[in-house]
Coordinates of C-alpha atoms in Angstrom, one line a residue:
M1 CA 3.1 33.9 19.9
R2 CA 1.5 31.5 22.4
K3 CA 0.0 29.4 19.5
L4 CA 3.5 29.2 17.9
V5 CA 5.1 28.1 21.2
A6 CA 2.2 25.5 21.7
T7 CA 2.6 24.2 18.2
V8 CA 6.4 23.9 18.5
L9 CA 6.0 22.2 21.9
S10 CA 3.4 19.8 20.5
L11 CA 5.7 18.8 17.6
F12 CA 8.6 18.3 20.1
V13 CA 6.5 16.0 22.3
M14 CA 5.3 14.0 19.2
A15 CA 8.9 13.7 18.0
F16 CA 10.1 12.7 21.4
A17 CA 7.4 10.1 21.7
T18 CA 8.2 8.6 18.3
V19 CA 11.9 8.3 19.2
C20 CA 11.2 6.9 22.7
F21 CA 8.7 4.3 21.5
A22 CA 10.5 3.3 18.2
E23 CA 10.3 -0.4 17.5
T24 CA 13.6 -2.2 18.1
Y25 CA 14.7 -5.8 17.7
E26 CA 17.4 -8.0 19.3
M27 CA 18.9 -11.3 18.2
T28 CA 18.3 -13.9 20.9
Y29 CA 19.7 -17.0 19.2
E30 CA 22.1 -17.8 16.3
A31 CA 23.3 -21.1 14.8
P32 CA 25.7 -20.2 12.0
H33 CA 26.1 -22.7 9.2
F34 CA 24.5 -25.3 11.5
T35 CA 23.7 -27.8 8.7
E36 CA 27.4 -28.2 7.9
G37 CA 28.0 -29.9 11.2
L38 CA 24.9 -32.2 11.1
K39 CA 25.5 -35.9 10.3
N40 CA 23.0 -37.8 8.2
D41 CA 19.6 -38.0 9.9
Q42 CA 20.8 -35.7 12.7
A43 CA 18.6 -32.8 13.8
L44 CA 18.9 -29.4 15.4
S45 CA 16.0 -29.0 17.8
E46 CA 15.3 -25.8 19.7
T47 CA 12.3 -24.6 21.8
F48 CA 11.3 -21.0 22.3
T49 CA 8.7 -19.4 24.6
T50 CA 6.5 -17.0 22.6
P51 CA 3.4 -14.9 23.4
H52 CA 1.4 -17.6 21.6
G53 CA 2.8 -20.7 23.3
I54 CA 5.8 -23.0 23.2
L55 CA 7.3 -23.1 19.7
K56 CA 9.6 -26.0 18.8
I57 CA 11.7 -25.9 15.6
Q58 CA 13.5 -29.0 14.2
A59 CA 15.8 -29.0 11.2
R60 CA 16.9 -32.5 10.2
K61 CA 19.5 -33.4 7.6
L62 CA 17.9 -36.3 5.7
W63 CA 20.1 -39.2 4.8
Q64 CA 18.8 -40.6 1.5
A65 CA 16.9 -37.6 0.2
K66 CA 17.5 -35.9 -3.1
S67 CA 19.7 -32.8 -2.8
E68 CA 16.7 -30.5 -3.3
N69 CA 15.0 -32.0 -0.2
Q70 CA 17.9 -32.6 2.1
L71 CA 16.9 -30.3 5.0
H72 CA 13.5 -31.2 6.6
F73 CA 12.2 -28.2 8.6
I74 CA 9.3 -28.8 11.1
V75 CA 7.7 -26.3 13.4
W76 CA 5.2 -27.0 16.3
I77 CA 3.4 -24.6 18.6
D78 CA 2.1 -26.2 21.8
D79 CA 2.7 -29.6 20.2
K80 CA 0.6 -28.8 17.1
R81 CA 2.5 -29.0 13.8
I82 CA 2.2 -25.6 12.0
D83 CA 4.8 -26.0 9.3
D84 CA 6.6 -28.8 7.4
A85 CA 8.9 -27.9 4.6
H86 CA 12.0 -29.2 2.7
F87 CA 15.0 -27.2 1.7
P88 CA 17.8 -28.0 -0.8
K89 CA 21.4 -28.7 0.1
V90 CA 23.4 -25.5 -0.2
A91 CA 27.1 -24.5 -0.2
N92 CA 28.3 -23.4 3.3
G93 CA 25.0 -24.6 4.9
Y94 CA 22.2 -22.7 6.5
T95 CA 22.3 -20.1 9.3
F96 CA 19.4 -19.9 11.7
R97 CA 18.6 -16.8 13.9
V98 CA 15.9 -15.8 16.3
F99 CA 14.9 -12.1 16.6
K100 CA 12.7 -10.6 19.3
N101 CA 10.6 -7.4 18.8
T102 CA 11.4 -5.7 22.1
S103 CA 8.1 -3.8 22.2
N104 CA 5.8 -6.9 22.2
S105 CA 8.1 -9.9 22.7
E106 CA 7.1 -11.4 19.3
L107 CA 9.7 -13.8 17.9
F108 CA 10.7 -14.0 14.3
Y109 CA 13.0 -16.7 12.8
S110 CA 15.4 -16.4 9.8
L111 CA 16.9 -19.2 7.7
E112 CA 19.5 -18.1 5.3
S113 CA 22.0 -19.5 2.8
I114 CA 24.4 -17.8 0.3
D115 CA 21.5 -17.6 -2.1
R116 CA 18.4 -16.8 -0.1
A117 CA 17.3 -15.4 3.3
C118 CA 13.7 -15.7 4.7
L119 CA 12.1 -14.4 7.9
Y120 CA 9.3 -16.4 9.4
G121 CA 6.9 -15.7 12.2
Y122 CA 3.8 -17.4 13.7
S123 CA 0.5 -15.8 12.7
P124 CA -2.1 -16.3 15.5
I125 CA -4.7 -15.1 13.0
N126 CA -3.8 -17.8 10.3
K127 CA -2.5 -20.3 12.9
K128 CA 0.5 -21.0 10.8
L129 CA 4.1 -20.0 10.2
E130 CA 4.2 -17.1 7.7
V131 CA 7.1 -16.1 5.4
Y132 CA 7.2 -12.4 6.2
I133 CA 10.4 -11.6 4.3
D134 CA 11.9 -13.4 1.3
S135 CA 15.1 -12.0 -0.1
Q136 CA 14.1 -13.1 -3.6
N137 CA 11.4 -10.4 -3.6
Y138 CA 13.8 -7.5 -3.1
A139 CA 16.0 -5.8 -5.8
H140 CA 19.7 -6.6 -5.5
E141 CA 22.9 -7.1 -7.5
A142 CA 23.4 -10.5 -9.0
G143 CA 25.6 -12.7 -6.9
A144 CA 25.1 -10.7 -3.7
T145 CA 24.6 -12.8 -0.5
P146 CA 21.5 -12.0 1.6
H147 CA 21.6 -11.5 5.4
I148 CA 18.7 -10.8 7.8
V149 CA 20.2 -9.2 10.9
V150 CA 19.6 -6.7 13.7
L151 CA 21.9 -3.6 13.7
K152 CA 23.5 -2.1 16.8
N153 CA 20.7 0.5 16.9
G154 CA 18.0 -2.2 17.0
D155 CA 16.8 -2.0 13.4
L156 CA 15.8 -5.2 11.6
V157 CA 17.4 -5.2 8.1
L158 CA 17.9 -7.3 5.0
A159 CA 21.3 -6.7 3.5
F160 CA 22.7 -7.9 0.3
E161 CA 26.5 -8.2 0.5
K162 CA 29.0 -8.2 -2.4
S163 CA 32.6 -7.1 -2.2
N164 CA 32.2 -5.6 1.3
K165 CA 29.5 -3.3 0.2
S166 CA 25.8 -3.8 0.9
K167 CA 22.3 -2.8 -0.2
R168 CA 19.9 -2.6 2.7
Y169 CA 16.2 -2.7 3.5
K170 CA 14.9 -1.8 6.9
F171 CA 11.7 -3.5 8.2
N172 CA 9.1 -2.4 10.8
W173 CA 6.1 -4.3 12.0
D174 CA 2.8 -2.8 10.9
A175 CA 0.2 -3.9 13.5
N176 CA -2.7 -2.7 11.4
K177 CA -1.7 -4.9 8.4
N178 CA -0.2 -7.7 10.6
W179 CA 2.8 -7.6 8.2
F180 CA 6.2 -6.0 7.8
G181 CA 6.6 -2.7 6.0
Y182 CA 10.0 -1.7 4.7
S183 CA 12.2 1.2 3.6
D184 CA 14.8 0.9 0.9
L185 CA 18.0 2.3 2.5
G186 CA 19.9 2.1 -0.8
A187 CA 23.3 0.7 -1.8
G188 CA 26.9 1.6 -0.9
W189 CA 26.8 0.6 2.8
P190 CA 29.8 -1.0 4.4
S191 CA 29.8 -4.7 5.3
I192 CA 26.9 -5.6 7.5
S193 CA 29.4 -7.3 9.9
R194 CA 30.5 -3.8 11.1
D195 CA 26.9 -2.7 12.0
K196 CA 25.2 -5.9 13.3
K197 CA 24.7 -6.7 16.9

């Protein structure tokens, strides 16, 4: 009987520890459809303090660029350029968000359009900006709009919205692999706007 009580108590403690120390995220910055308001050659520039240094992100709308290279995205950490990319012009512009892992203060950055959503983060091991999540790599219904958001419960999710229903994937940081693991939460969820923070 004592062994049974000890076993049950041990399981309770492990379950309690898992719940208490579950990884959560919070959105710390959002610029919805920011490229729509940019004039030619105008930029959105933001600076963020990270565990790895001062990170500066600049997204510039290029004046005479072809439509597939209209947004120039540059990232620096402590004044060292770590990423330089071009993105196409898209309907309704791009939305930019910053998410913070509340357990270790690590920051992640999403750039999304009606066609694609990506989550980026600085890798101190590779000394560059990594694409941790790309919506094109996850199964979804054709024509669904991708969103990377934090839910009210602190979960980081990728949702594909179509007709006020969504398919969702939940992401958790795997410190051993230095990458995100995910769970397929399935389809039939209500609109993400009801559940996001």
